[in-house]
Amino acid sequence: MKNLIRIITITAFTVLLTNSAKAQSQISFFHLGDYVQQSIDVSPVYIPKNSFSFGLPGVSISSNLGFSPSDLLTEIPGSNKLELNYGNVKNKVEGDDINTSVITNFNILNLAFKRNHGSLSFFVNLKNNTNWGMSKNGLLNLLDDGLAKPNNTILLNDDIHTTTYVESGFGFTQQFLNDKLAVGIRVKYLLGINDGATNKDGEAQVDINNDYSWTINTNNAYAMSAGYNGEDIEHISFKNAGIGFDIGASYEIIPNLVIEAAVNDIGSITWKDNLREYYLEDVSNLEYVGTDLNSDNDVLEELEKLTEEGNLEVGEREGESYKTSLATTSYVSGSYKLSKIHQFRVTVFNNHQFTDRESVVALGYNVDLKNTTYGLVGIKNDQGKIDYGLNLATKLGPLQFYLATDNFNKLFGPLEDINQLSFRTGVNFVFGYKK
C-alpha cells in the first residue's frame, strides 16, 4: 500500500506539474477560424479558404493547475536545495478543493476538401484527458505528515479520472440562405485505449487521536481501471468503444457581423475489456496504534504494515462494465470584420465538466491578409485572472504553419509561477489557396 500511494501521488503531481505550462480554452486557436483546417477540433463549422489541405501530425497540450510549482517546491532555509512542501500548497490555495486538469491532443491525420457551399473533412486524433479534484483534506493532508498530527482528520475523497482514446471520423459543413447560415457536424468513432478513476461515492477517513492512534472508517473506497495496462497490448480492444459528436452553426446577421456557436465532445465510451478494481475493505471505527514518531519508520511504512498484518484488507478484483462521458466544451462567439482586414471578436468558453468554474471570456483582434492571419486576444480565465493570447497562421508556398497560445504573457514571468498555459502548433499542405 505504501508503494501504491507513492506511485499514485508522485505520478499525479509529475503529470500535472510537467504540463503546468499549458491552458484550457484554446480561444486563441478558435480565433484562427477558417484559415486552419484543424479549427474543426474546436468548431465543426469550416468554410475552407483553399480547395484541399492535408495536415501533418500536430500537437495541442493544455492544462489548468490549481497551484503553481513554486507553491509545491520551496527552498530549504539556509540552502539552495528545494523540498516538496505540501503544507504550503494547502495554505496558498483558497477553498476546500483544487481542480486540476490536463488535456492533450495529437492530430494524427487531417484531410479537408472544399465543396460548393461547404466542406468535407476526415480526421484521426489521439486524446488524453486527466482531471483531479484534489481535496485539501485528502492526499495533500496525508502527504503533509497528516498521520503524525493529533486531532487531525484525513478524508481521502479525491476525485481522479484519466482517460486515453482515439477519435476518428468525418466532418460536414453546409451553407444555407445565400451562404448566410452555415451548419457543421462531426461524427466520431471512439476507441478507448485506457481509463482509470476513483469511485466518486467512496470515502476513506482516518482520525488521528491524541495518543497518535488512528481510527479508520472506509466505505466503498476503490479505484477502477479498464483497457491497456502498459503491459498487454491485446487489451487495446474494440470492446472499449463509443460514438461522439460535435455540432455548431454560424450566421451572418448583417454584412461582416457573424455570430457562431459550437458544442464539442458530446458522447461517451463504454469500457468492457480488462476491467479491474483496487479496493479497501469496508471497516467501521477500526483502531490502530499508529506510528512511533521516535523511530525512523516512514509513516507510509506504517500504512503498509497495517495492511500486511491483516487489519485492513487491500485487494484487487474483476470490475464491471461502465461508461464515461467525453469532456464536453462549448464556444459562443460574435465577430465583426472592418475593411475586409480587421476582425474583432468576443468569445465565451465553457468547460461543462466543471459546473463550479466561471466562463472564460475573451476579446480578440486579428489582421486577415491573403496568405496570413495574426492576432492578439485578451482573456479573463476561469480563475478570474487576465491572460493574453496570440495566434498566427501563414502560408509559404504549399506549406502552412500555425501556432496559438492563450497565455504568452506567462512566458515573460518566472517559470515556477506558471499554473495555466496553452500551446498548439502544426504544419499543413494547402492547395488552391484563396482568400
Short mmCIF file of C-alpha atoms in Angstrom, two decimals:
data_model
loop_
_atom_site.label_atom_id
_atom_site.label_comp_id
_atom_site.label_asym_id
_atom_site.label_seq_id
_atom_site.Cartn_x
_atom_site.Cartn_y
_atom_site.Cartn_z
CA MET A 1 0.00 0.00 0.00
CA LYS A 2 2.86 2.34 0.79
CA ASN A 3 4.27 1.99 -2.71
CA LEU A 4 0.82 2.28 -4.25
CA ILE A 5 0.18 5.59 -2.50
CA ARG A 6 3.60 6.91 -3.51
CA ILE A 7 3.22 5.84 -7.13
CA ILE A 8 -0.25 7.37 -7.48
CA THR A 9 0.71 10.64 -5.82
CA ILE A 10 4.09 11.15 -7.47
CA THR A 11 2.68 10.25 -10.89
CA ALA A 12 -0.24 12.64 -10.49
CA PHE A 13 1.90 15.55 -9.31
CA THR A 14 4.52 14.86 -12.00
CA VAL A 15 1.97 14.80 -14.81
CA LEU A 16 0.27 17.95 -13.61
CA LEU A 17 3.45 19.89 -12.93
CA THR A 18 5.07 18.80 -16.19
CA ASN A 19 2.04 20.09 -18.04
CA SER A 20 1.55 23.18 -15.92
CA ALA A 21 2.87 25.15 -18.88
CA LYS A 22 -0.38 24.62 -20.77
CA ALA A 23 -4.10 26.02 -20.60
CA GLN A 24 -7.69 25.03 -21.20
CA SER A 25 -9.85 27.09 -23.52
CA GLN A 26 -7.89 27.27 -26.83
CA ILE A 27 -9.68 30.54 -27.57
CA SER A 28 -6.68 31.97 -29.46
CA PHE A 29 -6.73 28.91 -31.71
CA PHE A 30 -10.51 29.21 -32.11
CA HIS A 31 -9.96 32.75 -33.43
CA LEU A 32 -7.87 31.42 -36.34
CA GLY A 33 -11.16 30.14 -37.77
CA ASP A 34 -11.28 29.03 -41.39
CA TYR A 35 -7.60 29.77 -42.01
CA VAL A 36 -6.60 26.45 -40.39
CA GLN A 37 -8.34 23.13 -41.05
CA GLN A 38 -7.62 21.85 -37.52
CA SER A 39 -10.02 24.51 -36.24
CA ILE A 40 -12.70 21.85 -36.71
CA ASP A 41 -11.43 20.46 -33.39
CA VAL A 42 -12.96 23.49 -31.65
CA SER A 43 -15.75 24.35 -34.10
CA PRO A 44 -17.22 21.93 -36.68
CA VAL A 45 -18.25 24.87 -38.91
CA TYR A 46 -15.47 25.10 -41.51
CA ILE A 47 -15.57 27.03 -44.80
CA PRO A 48 -12.11 26.42 -46.33
CA LYS A 49 -10.07 29.16 -47.97
CA ASN A 50 -8.38 26.50 -50.14
CA SER A 51 -9.64 23.63 -52.26
CA PHE A 52 -7.70 20.87 -50.47
CA SER A 53 -5.47 20.61 -47.41
CA PHE A 54 -3.53 17.82 -45.75
CA GLY A 55 -2.38 18.14 -42.18
CA LEU A 56 0.92 16.78 -40.89
CA PRO A 57 0.88 15.47 -37.30
CA GLY A 58 0.36 18.34 -34.85
CA VAL A 59 0.03 18.70 -31.11
CA SER A 60 -2.14 20.58 -28.64
CA ILE A 61 -1.43 20.48 -24.91
CA SER A 62 -3.45 22.40 -22.36
CA SER A 63 -3.83 22.34 -18.61
CA ASN A 64 -5.25 24.21 -15.67
CA LEU A 65 -3.27 23.69 -12.49
CA GLY A 66 -4.82 24.86 -9.24
CA PHE A 67 -1.44 25.91 -7.84
CA SER A 68 1.99 26.87 -9.15
CA PRO A 69 5.18 24.78 -8.95
CA SER A 70 6.65 27.41 -6.62
CA ASP A 71 3.85 26.66 -4.16
CA LEU A 72 4.89 23.00 -4.02
CA LEU A 73 8.67 23.29 -4.36
CA THR A 74 10.10 25.62 -1.72
CA GLU A 75 13.67 26.34 -0.73
CA ILE A 76 15.06 24.71 2.39
CA PRO A 77 16.19 27.54 4.70
CA GLY A 78 19.95 28.02 4.65
CA SER A 79 20.49 26.02 1.47
CA ASN A 80 19.98 26.16 -2.27
CA LYS A 81 18.00 22.91 -2.26
CA LEU A 82 14.28 22.52 -2.83
CA GLU A 83 11.80 20.34 -0.98
CA LEU A 84 8.23 19.21 -1.57
CA ASN A 85 6.10 21.41 0.68
CA TYR A 86 2.54 20.06 0.60
CA GLY A 87 1.54 22.22 3.57
CA ASN A 88 2.40 25.34 1.60
CA VAL A 89 0.08 24.22 -1.21
CA LYS A 90 -2.73 23.76 1.31
CA ASN A 91 -2.17 27.23 2.73
CA LYS A 92 -1.85 29.01 -0.62
CA VAL A 93 -4.97 27.67 -2.29
CA GLU A 94 -8.39 29.02 -1.40
CA GLY A 95 -11.35 26.71 -0.82
CA ASP A 96 -11.52 23.04 0.15
CA ASP A 97 -10.75 21.57 -3.28
CA ILE A 98 -8.23 22.21 -6.02
CA ASN A 99 -9.44 21.45 -9.55
CA THR A 100 -6.64 20.49 -11.92
CA SER A 101 -6.81 19.22 -15.48
CA VAL A 102 -4.56 18.29 -18.38
CA ILE A 103 -5.75 17.78 -21.96
CA THR A 104 -3.51 16.59 -24.81
CA ASN A 105 -4.49 16.13 -28.44
CA PHE A 106 -2.18 14.61 -31.05
CA ASN A 107 -3.56 15.25 -34.52
CA ILE A 108 -2.51 12.14 -36.46
CA LEU A 109 -4.42 12.70 -39.71
CA ASN A 110 -6.45 15.59 -41.11
CA LEU A 111 -7.84 15.99 -44.64
CA ALA A 112 -10.19 18.77 -45.75
CA PHE A 113 -11.94 19.35 -49.09
CA LYS A 114 -13.78 22.47 -50.18
CA ARG A 115 -17.27 21.86 -51.57
CA ASN A 116 -19.76 24.20 -53.18
CA HIS A 117 -21.28 25.93 -50.16
CA GLY A 118 -19.43 23.86 -47.59
CA SER A 119 -16.68 21.38 -46.78
CA LEU A 120 -15.93 17.72 -46.08
CA SER A 121 -13.16 16.66 -43.70
CA PHE A 122 -11.64 13.48 -42.26
CA PHE A 123 -9.58 13.21 -39.09
CA VAL A 124 -7.83 10.92 -36.59
CA ASN A 125 -6.82 12.25 -33.16
CA LEU A 126 -5.23 10.66 -30.09
CA LYS A 127 -6.54 12.34 -26.92
CA ASN A 128 -5.88 12.17 -23.21
CA ASN A 129 -7.94 13.92 -20.53
CA THR A 130 -6.78 13.93 -16.92
CA ASN A 131 -8.81 15.62 -14.19
CA TRP A 132 -8.08 15.67 -10.49
CA GLY A 133 -10.46 17.17 -7.95
CA MET A 134 -7.79 17.40 -5.26
CA SER A 135 -9.18 17.58 -1.73
CA LYS A 136 -7.07 19.64 0.66
CA ASN A 137 -8.14 17.23 3.41
CA GLY A 138 -7.17 14.20 1.31
CA LEU A 139 -3.87 13.29 -0.30
CA LEU A 140 -2.41 16.73 0.42
CA ASN A 141 -3.23 16.31 4.10
CA LEU A 142 -1.77 12.79 4.13
CA LEU A 143 1.47 13.88 2.46
CA ASP A 144 1.81 16.88 4.77
CA ASP A 145 2.64 14.46 7.63
CA GLY A 146 -1.08 14.29 8.31
CA LEU A 147 -0.86 10.91 10.05
CA ALA A 148 1.54 12.32 12.64
CA LYS A 149 -0.69 15.21 13.76
CA PRO A 150 -3.05 14.58 16.68
CA ASN A 151 -6.69 15.68 16.30
CA ASN A 152 -6.27 15.66 12.54
CA THR A 153 -8.75 14.10 10.13
CA ILE A 154 -7.69 12.80 6.72
CA LEU A 155 -10.60 12.34 4.32
CA LEU A 156 -9.44 10.52 1.18
CA ASN A 157 -12.16 11.51 -1.26
CA ASP A 158 -10.05 12.90 -4.13
CA ASP A 159 -11.85 12.67 -7.47
CA ILE A 160 -9.27 11.48 -10.04
CA HIS A 161 -10.04 10.46 -13.62
CA THR A 162 -7.76 9.91 -16.60
CA THR A 163 -8.76 8.53 -19.99
CA THR A 164 -6.98 8.00 -23.31
CA TYR A 165 -8.76 7.31 -26.57
CA VAL A 166 -8.56 7.61 -30.36
CA GLU A 167 -11.26 9.51 -32.22
CA SER A 168 -11.70 9.11 -35.97
CA GLY A 169 -14.43 10.26 -38.26
CA PHE A 170 -15.64 12.91 -40.67
CA GLY A 171 -16.91 16.47 -40.58
CA PHE A 172 -19.51 18.07 -42.84
CA THR A 173 -20.40 21.76 -43.24
CA GLN A 174 -23.23 23.11 -45.39
CA GLN A 175 -24.25 26.71 -46.06
CA PHE A 176 -27.84 27.91 -46.48
CA LEU A 177 -29.77 31.16 -47.05
CA ASN A 178 -27.39 32.58 -49.65
CA ASP A 179 -24.44 31.40 -47.53
CA LYS A 180 -25.50 33.49 -44.53
CA LEU A 181 -26.14 30.38 -42.39
CA ALA A 182 -23.58 27.58 -42.01
CA VAL A 183 -24.22 24.36 -40.07
CA GLY A 184 -21.47 21.91 -39.20
CA ILE A 185 -21.34 18.46 -37.62
CA ARG A 186 -18.61 15.97 -36.86
CA VAL A 187 -19.33 12.29 -36.23
CA LYS A 188 -16.64 10.38 -34.33
CA TYR A 189 -15.93 6.72 -33.62
CA LEU A 190 -14.21 6.47 -30.25
CA LEU A 191 -11.72 3.69 -29.48
CA GLY A 192 -10.85 3.57 -25.78
CA ILE A 193 -7.18 2.92 -25.01
CA ASN A 194 -7.24 3.07 -21.20
CA ASP A 195 -9.21 4.59 -18.36
CA GLY A 196 -8.73 4.96 -14.63
CA ALA A 197 -10.79 6.67 -11.94
CA THR A 198 -11.57 6.78 -8.25
CA ASN A 199 -15.09 5.94 -7.12
CA LYS A 200 -16.87 9.27 -6.62
CA ASP A 201 -19.09 7.82 -3.90
CA GLY A 202 -16.26 6.20 -1.94
CA GLU A 203 -14.53 7.51 1.18
CA ALA A 204 -11.68 6.55 3.46
CA GLN A 205 -11.34 8.54 6.67
CA VAL A 206 -8.51 8.40 9.20
CA ASP A 207 -8.86 10.24 12.52
CA ILE A 208 -5.59 10.76 14.43
CA ASN A 209 -6.27 10.68 18.15
CA ASN A 210 -4.42 12.46 20.98
CA ASP A 211 -2.33 9.35 21.69
CA TYR A 212 -1.41 9.13 17.97
CA SER A 213 -3.59 6.07 17.47
CA TRP A 214 -5.78 6.01 14.39
CA THR A 215 -9.50 5.43 13.95
CA ILE A 216 -10.23 4.26 10.43
CA ASN A 217 -13.55 4.24 8.55
CA THR A 218 -13.89 3.20 4.92
CA ASN A 219 -16.96 2.92 2.73
CA ASN A 220 -17.00 1.77 -0.89
CA ALA A 221 -13.42 3.01 -1.37
CA TYR A 222 -11.96 1.72 -4.61
CA ALA A 223 -10.38 2.78 -7.88
CA MET A 224 -11.22 1.24 -11.24
CA SER A 225 -9.33 0.79 -14.47
CA ALA A 226 -10.00 -0.54 -17.96
CA GLY A 227 -8.17 -1.20 -21.20
CA TYR A 228 -4.43 -1.11 -21.81
CA ASN A 229 -2.44 -1.55 -18.61
CA GLY A 230 1.01 -0.74 -20.00
CA GLU A 231 1.95 -4.38 -20.45
CA ASP A 232 -0.51 -6.39 -22.55
CA ILE A 233 -1.16 -4.66 -25.85
CA GLU A 234 -4.07 -7.04 -26.58
CA HIS A 235 -6.08 -5.01 -24.09
CA ILE A 236 -6.32 -2.24 -26.68
CA SER A 237 -9.67 -3.68 -27.65
CA PHE A 238 -12.54 -2.68 -29.90
CA LYS A 239 -14.76 -3.70 -26.99
CA ASN A 240 -13.89 -0.34 -25.39
CA ALA A 241 -15.67 1.96 -27.80
CA GLY A 242 -18.30 4.64 -28.28
CA ILE A 243 -19.70 7.35 -30.54
CA GLY A 244 -19.25 11.12 -30.27
CA PHE A 245 -20.49 14.28 -31.97
CA ASP A 246 -19.57 17.94 -32.41
CA ILE A 247 -22.22 20.38 -33.59
CA GLY A 248 -22.08 24.04 -34.50
CA ALA A 249 -23.55 26.86 -36.55
CA SER A 250 -22.73 30.40 -37.69
CA TYR A 251 -24.98 33.13 -39.04
CA GLU A 252 -24.18 36.44 -40.75
CA ILE A 253 -26.71 38.85 -39.24
CA ILE A 254 -25.66 41.77 -41.43
CA PRO A 255 -22.67 42.02 -43.77
CA ASN A 256 -19.45 41.29 -41.82
CA LEU A 257 -21.27 40.70 -38.48
CA VAL A 258 -21.30 36.98 -37.63
CA ILE A 259 -22.40 35.01 -34.58
CA GLU A 260 -21.18 31.44 -34.01
CA ALA A 261 -21.78 28.64 -31.50
CA ALA A 262 -20.19 25.21 -31.12
CA VAL A 263 -20.62 22.30 -28.70
CA ASN A 264 -17.80 19.75 -28.81
CA ASP A 265 -17.30 16.22 -27.50
CA ILE A 266 -20.85 15.06 -26.95
CA GLY A 267 -20.75 11.30 -26.37
CA SER A 268 -19.34 8.51 -24.26
CA ILE A 269 -17.16 5.40 -24.23
CA THR A 270 -18.33 2.07 -22.81
CA TRP A 271 -15.49 0.12 -21.17
CA LYS A 272 -15.83 -3.68 -21.31
CA ASP A 273 -12.31 -5.16 -21.55
CA ASN A 274 -9.67 -5.72 -18.84
CA LEU A 275 -11.82 -4.26 -16.06
CA ARG A 276 -10.09 -4.13 -12.65
CA GLU A 277 -10.97 -2.64 -9.27
CA TYR A 278 -8.49 -1.92 -6.46
CA TYR A 279 -10.25 -1.66 -3.14
CA LEU A 280 -10.08 -1.14 0.61
CA GLU A 281 -12.47 -3.29 2.60
CA ASP A 282 -15.31 -1.50 4.38
CA VAL A 283 -14.48 -1.02 8.06
CA SER A 284 -16.11 0.93 10.88
CA ASN A 285 -14.09 2.51 13.70
CA LEU A 286 -11.06 0.28 13.17
CA GLU A 287 -8.48 1.17 15.82
CA TYR A 288 -4.75 1.11 15.06
CA VAL A 289 -1.97 2.05 17.48
CA GLY A 290 -0.36 4.36 14.91
CA THR A 291 3.30 5.11 14.33
CA ASP A 292 6.26 5.51 16.65
CA LEU A 293 7.35 9.07 15.95
CA ASN A 294 10.65 8.46 17.72
CA SER A 295 11.65 5.73 15.27
CA ASP A 296 13.00 6.05 11.76
CA ASN A 297 9.89 4.41 10.29
CA ASP A 298 8.22 6.15 7.38
CA VAL A 299 4.56 6.93 8.11
CA LEU A 300 3.68 5.26 4.82
CA GLU A 301 5.51 2.16 6.03
CA GLU A 302 3.06 2.09 8.94
CA LEU A 303 0.20 2.12 6.46
CA GLU A 304 1.79 -0.81 4.68
CA LYS A 305 2.17 -2.67 7.98
CA LEU A 306 -1.50 -2.00 8.70
CA THR A 307 -2.49 -3.94 5.58
CA GLU A 308 0.16 -6.66 5.83
CA GLU A 309 -0.93 -7.58 9.36
CA GLY A 310 -4.45 -8.16 8.12
CA ASN A 311 -6.01 -5.25 9.99
CA LEU A 312 -7.23 -3.68 6.76
CA GLU A 313 -7.72 -5.69 3.59
CA VAL A 314 -6.46 -4.22 0.34
CA GLY A 315 -7.24 -6.21 -2.76
CA GLU A 316 -7.82 -6.43 -6.49
CA ARG A 317 -10.91 -7.83 -8.15
CA GLU A 318 -12.56 -8.01 -11.53
CA GLY A 319 -14.61 -4.92 -12.32
CA GLU A 320 -17.91 -4.35 -14.06
CA SER A 321 -18.53 -2.62 -17.38
CA TYR A 322 -19.03 1.13 -17.07
CA LYS A 323 -19.46 4.23 -19.23
CA THR A 324 -17.52 7.52 -19.24
CA SER A 325 -18.67 10.75 -20.85
CA LEU A 326 -16.42 12.92 -23.01
CA ALA A 327 -15.19 16.29 -21.72
CA THR A 328 -17.89 18.47 -23.32
CA THR A 329 -16.97 22.09 -24.05
CA SER A 330 -18.71 24.96 -25.81
CA TYR A 331 -17.87 28.24 -27.56
CA VAL A 332 -20.19 31.18 -28.28
CA SER A 333 -18.71 33.98 -30.36
CA GLY A 334 -19.54 37.17 -32.21
CA SER A 335 -17.25 38.83 -34.76
CA TYR A 336 -17.17 41.92 -36.96
CA LYS A 337 -14.82 42.48 -39.89
CA LEU A 338 -13.85 46.04 -40.76
CA SER A 339 -12.47 46.98 -44.19
CA LYS A 340 -12.13 43.25 -45.07
CA ILE A 341 -8.94 43.06 -43.00
CA HIS A 342 -9.54 43.95 -39.36
CA GLN A 343 -11.55 41.34 -37.47
CA PHE A 344 -12.82 41.98 -33.93
CA ARG A 345 -14.24 39.12 -31.91
CA VAL A 346 -15.74 38.39 -28.48
CA THR A 347 -15.87 34.74 -27.33
CA VAL A 348 -17.22 32.89 -24.30
CA PHE A 349 -15.88 29.40 -23.50
CA ASN A 350 -17.25 26.85 -21.02
CA ASN A 351 -15.89 23.52 -19.84
CA HIS A 352 -19.01 21.60 -18.82
CA GLN A 353 -17.10 19.07 -16.72
CA PHE A 354 -16.70 21.73 -14.03
CA THR A 355 -20.02 23.37 -13.28
CA ASP A 356 -18.48 25.43 -10.49
CA ARG A 357 -15.98 27.15 -12.80
CA GLU A 358 -16.55 30.58 -14.27
CA SER A 359 -16.86 31.06 -18.01
CA VAL A 360 -13.76 32.13 -19.91
CA VAL A 361 -14.40 35.44 -21.71
CA ALA A 362 -12.14 36.87 -24.42
CA LEU A 363 -11.80 39.89 -26.71
CA GLY A 364 -9.67 39.39 -29.81
CA TYR A 365 -8.33 41.25 -32.82
CA ASN A 366 -6.91 39.64 -35.98
CA VAL A 367 -5.39 41.07 -39.14
CA ASP A 368 -6.59 38.93 -42.07
CA LEU A 369 -4.33 39.07 -45.11
CA LYS A 370 -4.29 36.95 -48.26
CA ASN A 371 -1.97 34.19 -47.00
CA THR A 372 -1.61 35.15 -43.35
CA THR A 373 -3.61 35.99 -40.27
CA TYR A 374 -2.25 37.03 -36.91
CA GLY A 375 -3.83 38.42 -33.80
CA LEU A 376 -3.92 39.15 -30.10
CA VAL A 377 -6.51 38.05 -27.53
CA GLY A 378 -7.27 39.38 -24.06
CA ILE A 379 -8.67 36.59 -21.89
CA LYS A 380 -10.37 36.59 -18.48
CA ASN A 381 -9.71 32.98 -17.45
CA ASP A 382 -11.83 30.76 -15.20
CA GLN A 383 -9.77 31.82 -12.19
CA GLY A 384 -10.77 35.44 -12.77
CA LYS A 385 -7.28 36.47 -13.89
CA ILE A 386 -6.27 38.19 -17.12
CA ASP A 387 -4.15 36.39 -19.73
CA TYR A 388 -3.02 37.44 -23.20
CA GLY A 389 -3.05 35.09 -26.17
CA LEU A 390 -1.71 35.27 -29.67
CA ASN A 391 -2.19 33.31 -32.87
CA LEU A 392 -0.58 33.06 -36.27
CA ALA A 393 -1.21 31.16 -39.49
CA THR A 394 0.88 31.83 -42.56
CA LYS A 395 1.45 30.16 -45.93
CA LEU A 396 4.88 29.76 -47.55
CA GLY A 397 4.47 28.02 -50.87
CA PRO A 398 2.31 24.91 -50.31
CA LEU A 399 3.20 24.84 -46.60
CA GLN A 400 1.09 26.48 -43.94
CA PHE A 401 2.45 26.98 -40.41
CA TYR A 402 0.20 27.77 -37.48
CA LEU A 403 0.54 28.28 -33.75
CA ALA A 404 -1.59 29.63 -30.93
CA THR A 405 -1.34 30.11 -27.17
CA ASP A 406 -3.73 31.55 -24.60
CA ASN A 407 -1.02 32.61 -22.17
CA PHE A 408 2.02 34.07 -23.92
CA ASN A 409 2.29 36.65 -21.11
CA LYS A 410 3.29 33.80 -18.76
CA LEU A 411 6.44 33.29 -20.84
CA PHE A 412 7.79 36.60 -19.55
CA GLY A 413 7.36 35.71 -15.88
CA PRO A 414 9.08 33.18 -13.61
CA LEU A 415 8.59 29.67 -14.96
CA GLU A 416 7.98 28.34 -11.46
CA ASP A 417 4.92 30.59 -11.06
CA ILE A 418 3.09 29.24 -14.10
CA ASN A 419 -0.14 27.43 -13.27
CA GLN A 420 -2.07 27.83 -16.51
CA LEU A 421 -0.85 27.96 -20.10
CA SER A 422 -1.75 26.56 -23.53
CA PHE A 423 0.03 25.77 -26.76
CA ARG A 424 -0.96 24.39 -30.16
CA THR A 425 1.10 24.15 -33.33
CA GLY A 426 1.35 22.24 -36.60
CA VAL A 427 2.01 22.26 -40.34
CA ASN A 428 -0.36 21.75 -43.28
CA PHE A 429 0.00 21.27 -47.02
CA VAL A 430 -2.59 23.54 -48.68
CA PHE A 431 -3.51 23.76 -52.36
CA GLY A 432 -5.71 26.10 -54.35
CA TYR A 433 -5.43 28.79 -51.65
CA LYS A 434 -7.87 31.67 -51.97
CA LYS A 435 -8.75 34.48 -49.59
#
